[in-house]
């Protein structure tokens, strides 16, 4: 019995120490850092509630919204959320931006990030997304929303990414949108994520 117990213990130790880590590495399973999100303040909760009440009866109105999103992939290494270090220069940041709406899907835009370690910055967003592409995208989507009954102007939904700037009158992006006739869909900075493009 003692010999059998010792044998079982050796097998279990081997599995835990060698086999599972090796299998995890091969299958790309890693320990991840939990997503850290601060608690909502009373003002943020109230802003979310008022936004939800304002839009509770929306039905066909959602058809006029263009939903955008930017995603970053790390190619050639592990993700930044893993609890493991990787060698510098072994990973490449790839920033991709896209937008969807009712009956519409934009081409994917590959964006060069000039920030720290290839991060996506405000000037990248303006020079590579807004200035060359957004007006054409809005015009193409407007051709669809104008066929709705009642006809509607498209709304542009952005998330709260810092690269988009803060929604204020003094913000450069807000002025740029106004000058180019682009209507942003207002939403609280901490609103629940209902963006359908993030679900894929």
CSV table of C-alpha atoms in Angstrom, one decimal:
chain,number,residue,atom,x,y,z
A,1,UNK,CA,0.0,0.0,0.0
A,2,UNK,CA,2.9,2.4,0.9
A,3,UNK,CA,4.6,1.6,-2.4
A,4,UNK,CA,1.4,2.1,-4.3
A,5,UNK,CA,0.8,5.5,-2.6
A,6,UNK,CA,4.3,6.6,-3.3
A,7,UNK,CA,4.0,5.7,-7.0
A,8,UNK,CA,0.7,7.6,-7.3
A,9,UNK,CA,2.3,10.6,-5.6
A,10,UNK,CA,5.2,10.5,-8.0
A,11,UNK,CA,2.9,10.3,-11.0
A,12,UNK,CA,0.7,13.2,-9.7
A,13,UNK,CA,3.8,15.4,-9.0
A,14,UNK,CA,5.1,14.7,-12.6
A,15,UNK,CA,1.8,15.7,-14.1
A,16,UNK,CA,1.5,18.9,-12.0
A,17,UNK,CA,5.2,19.9,-12.4
A,18,UNK,CA,5.9,18.9,-16.0
A,19,UNK,CA,3.0,17.7,-18.1
A,20,UNK,CA,0.4,20.4,-17.4
A,21,UNK,CA,2.8,23.4,-17.9
A,22,UNK,CA,4.1,21.8,-21.1
A,23,UNK,CA,0.6,21.1,-22.4
A,24,UNK,CA,-0.5,24.6,-21.4
A,25,UNK,CA,2.4,26.1,-23.3
A,26,UNK,CA,1.6,24.0,-26.4
A,27,UNK,CA,-2.2,24.8,-26.3
A,28,UNK,CA,-1.6,28.5,-25.5
A,29,UNK,CA,-3.2,28.4,-22.1
A,30,UNK,CA,-1.8,30.9,-19.6
A,31,UNK,CA,-2.5,32.5,-16.3
A,32,UNK,CA,-4.1,35.9,-16.9
A,33,UNK,CA,-4.2,39.2,-14.9
A,34,UNK,CA,-7.8,39.9,-13.9
A,35,UNK,CA,-9.3,43.0,-15.6
A,36,UNK,CA,-9.1,45.9,-13.2
A,37,UNK,CA,-12.1,48.2,-13.3
A,38,UNK,CA,-12.9,50.9,-10.7
A,39,UNK,CA,-16.2,51.0,-8.9
A,40,UNK,CA,-18.8,53.3,-10.4
A,41,UNK,CA,-19.5,56.6,-8.7
A,42,UNK,CA,-23.0,57.8,-7.8
A,43,UNK,CA,-22.8,60.4,-10.7
A,44,UNK,CA,-21.7,57.6,-13.2
A,45,UNK,CA,-24.6,55.4,-12.0
A,46,UNK,CA,-27.1,58.2,-12.5
A,47,UNK,CA,-25.7,59.1,-15.9
A,48,UNK,CA,-26.1,55.4,-17.0
A,49,UNK,CA,-29.6,55.3,-15.7
A,50,UNK,CA,-30.7,58.5,-17.4
A,51,UNK,CA,-29.2,57.3,-20.7
A,52,UNK,CA,-31.0,54.0,-20.4
A,53,UNK,CA,-34.3,55.7,-19.7
A,54,UNK,CA,-33.8,58.0,-22.7
A,55,UNK,CA,-33.3,55.1,-25.1
A,56,UNK,CA,-35.7,52.6,-23.5
A,57,UNK,CA,-38.3,52.9,-26.3
A,58,UNK,CA,-35.9,53.0,-29.2
A,59,UNK,CA,-36.7,50.4,-31.9
A,60,UNK,CA,-36.0,51.4,-35.5
A,61,UNK,CA,-33.8,54.3,-34.2
A,62,UNK,CA,-31.0,51.8,-33.6
A,63,UNK,CA,-30.9,51.2,-37.3
A,64,UNK,CA,-29.3,54.6,-37.9
A,65,UNK,CA,-26.3,54.0,-35.6
A,66,UNK,CA,-22.9,53.2,-36.9
A,67,UNK,CA,-20.9,51.2,-34.4
A,68,UNK,CA,-17.1,51.5,-34.5
A,69,UNK,CA,-14.3,49.7,-32.6
A,70,UNK,CA,-10.6,49.4,-32.6
A,71,UNK,CA,-8.8,46.2,-31.6
A,72,UNK,CA,-5.1,45.5,-31.0
A,73,UNK,CA,-3.5,42.2,-31.7
A,74,UNK,CA,-0.1,41.1,-30.5
A,75,UNK,CA,1.6,39.0,-33.1
A,76,UNK,CA,4.5,36.8,-32.3
A,77,UNK,CA,4.2,36.6,-28.5
A,78,UNK,CA,1.9,36.3,-25.6
A,79,UNK,CA,-0.7,38.9,-24.7
A,80,UNK,CA,0.0,41.8,-22.4
A,81,UNK,CA,-2.5,40.4,-19.9
A,82,UNK,CA,-0.6,37.2,-19.3
A,83,UNK,CA,1.5,36.8,-16.1
A,84,UNK,CA,4.6,36.0,-18.1
A,85,UNK,CA,7.4,38.1,-19.5
A,86,UNK,CA,8.4,38.1,-23.1
A,87,UNK,CA,11.5,39.3,-24.9
A,88,UNK,CA,11.4,42.8,-26.3
A,89,UNK,CA,11.1,42.9,-30.1
A,90,UNK,CA,9.5,39.5,-30.3
A,91,UNK,CA,6.0,40.9,-30.5
A,92,UNK,CA,4.3,43.3,-33.1
A,93,UNK,CA,1.3,45.4,-32.3
A,94,UNK,CA,-1.3,45.4,-35.0
A,95,UNK,CA,-4.1,48.0,-34.7
A,96,UNK,CA,-7.3,47.3,-36.7
A,97,UNK,CA,-10.4,49.6,-36.9
A,98,UNK,CA,-13.8,48.9,-38.4
A,99,UNK,CA,-17.4,50.0,-38.3
A,100,UNK,CA,-20.8,48.3,-38.9
A,101,UNK,CA,-24.3,49.4,-39.1
A,102,UNK,CA,-27.7,48.3,-40.5
A,103,UNK,CA,-26.9,46.8,-43.9
A,104,UNK,CA,-23.4,48.2,-43.8
A,105,UNK,CA,-19.9,47.0,-43.1
A,106,UNK,CA,-16.8,49.0,-43.6
A,107,UNK,CA,-13.4,47.6,-44.8
A,108,UNK,CA,-11.0,46.9,-42.0
A,109,UNK,CA,-8.4,49.6,-41.6
A,110,UNK,CA,-4.9,48.7,-40.4
A,111,UNK,CA,-3.5,51.5,-38.4
A,112,UNK,CA,0.1,52.3,-37.6
A,113,UNK,CA,0.5,53.2,-33.9
A,114,UNK,CA,3.1,55.9,-33.2
A,115,UNK,CA,2.7,55.8,-29.5
A,116,UNK,CA,4.7,53.9,-26.9
A,117,UNK,CA,5.4,50.4,-28.1
A,118,UNK,CA,3.2,50.9,-31.1
A,119,UNK,CA,0.2,52.1,-29.2
A,120,UNK,CA,-2.8,53.8,-31.0
A,121,UNK,CA,-2.8,57.6,-30.4
A,122,UNK,CA,-5.1,60.5,-31.1
A,123,UNK,CA,-3.1,61.8,-34.0
A,124,UNK,CA,-3.1,58.2,-35.6
A,125,UNK,CA,-6.9,58.2,-35.3
A,126,UNK,CA,-7.3,61.5,-37.0
A,127,UNK,CA,-4.7,61.1,-39.8
A,128,UNK,CA,-5.5,57.4,-40.6
A,129,UNK,CA,-9.2,57.0,-39.8
A,130,UNK,CA,-11.2,60.2,-39.6
A,131,UNK,CA,-9.6,62.4,-42.2
A,132,UNK,CA,-9.3,59.9,-45.1
A,133,UNK,CA,-12.2,57.6,-44.4
A,134,UNK,CA,-15.0,58.7,-42.1
A,135,UNK,CA,-16.8,61.1,-44.4
A,136,UNK,CA,-17.1,58.5,-47.2
A,137,UNK,CA,-18.3,55.9,-44.7
A,138,UNK,CA,-20.9,58.2,-43.3
A,139,UNK,CA,-22.1,59.1,-46.9
A,140,UNK,CA,-22.4,55.4,-47.8
A,141,UNK,CA,-24.4,54.6,-44.6
A,142,UNK,CA,-26.6,57.7,-45.1
A,143,UNK,CA,-27.7,56.2,-48.4
A,144,UNK,CA,-29.1,53.4,-46.4
A,145,UNK,CA,-30.6,55.4,-43.5
A,146,UNK,CA,-32.3,57.8,-45.9
A,147,UNK,CA,-34.4,54.8,-47.1
A,148,UNK,CA,-35.8,54.2,-43.6
A,149,UNK,CA,-39.2,55.4,-42.7
A,150,UNK,CA,-38.9,57.9,-41.3
A,151,UNK,CA,-35.7,58.9,-43.0
A,152,UNK,CA,-32.8,59.5,-40.6
A,153,UNK,CA,-29.3,60.9,-40.5
A,154,UNK,CA,-26.7,58.4,-39.3
A,155,UNK,CA,-25.3,58.6,-35.8
A,156,UNK,CA,-21.6,57.7,-35.2
A,157,UNK,CA,-21.0,55.7,-32.0
A,158,UNK,CA,-17.5,55.7,-30.5
A,159,UNK,CA,-16.3,54.0,-27.4
A,160,UNK,CA,-14.5,55.8,-24.6
A,161,UNK,CA,-11.0,55.0,-25.9
A,162,UNK,CA,-8.7,57.8,-24.9
A,163,UNK,CA,-7.5,58.1,-28.6
A,164,UNK,CA,-10.9,59.5,-29.4
A,165,UNK,CA,-10.5,62.4,-27.1
A,166,UNK,CA,-13.1,63.6,-24.5
A,167,UNK,CA,-16.5,64.7,-25.7
A,168,UNK,CA,-16.4,68.4,-24.9
A,169,UNK,CA,-16.9,71.7,-26.8
A,170,UNK,CA,-13.2,72.5,-26.5
A,171,UNK,CA,-12.0,69.1,-27.8
A,172,UNK,CA,-10.5,69.2,-31.2
A,173,UNK,CA,-12.4,66.1,-32.4
A,174,UNK,CA,-15.7,67.6,-31.4
A,175,UNK,CA,-15.0,70.6,-33.5
A,176,UNK,CA,-13.8,68.4,-36.4
A,177,UNK,CA,-17.0,66.4,-36.3
A,178,UNK,CA,-19.1,69.5,-36.3
A,179,UNK,CA,-17.2,71.1,-39.2
A,180,UNK,CA,-17.7,67.9,-41.3
A,181,UNK,CA,-21.4,67.4,-40.4
A,182,UNK,CA,-20.8,64.2,-38.4
A,183,UNK,CA,-23.3,63.5,-35.6
A,184,UNK,CA,-21.9,61.6,-32.6
A,185,UNK,CA,-24.3,59.4,-30.6
A,186,UNK,CA,-24.0,60.7,-27.0
A,187,UNK,CA,-23.4,58.2,-24.2
A,188,UNK,CA,-21.9,58.2,-20.7
A,189,UNK,CA,-18.2,57.4,-20.6
A,190,UNK,CA,-18.9,54.4,-18.4
A,191,UNK,CA,-22.0,53.3,-20.2
A,192,UNK,CA,-22.6,49.5,-20.5
A,193,UNK,CA,-21.0,48.0,-23.6
A,194,UNK,CA,-23.8,47.4,-26.0
A,195,UNK,CA,-21.7,47.8,-29.1
A,196,UNK,CA,-22.5,44.9,-31.4
A,197,UNK,CA,-19.2,45.1,-33.3
A,198,UNK,CA,-17.4,44.1,-30.0
A,199,UNK,CA,-19.3,40.8,-29.9
A,200,UNK,CA,-17.5,39.3,-32.9
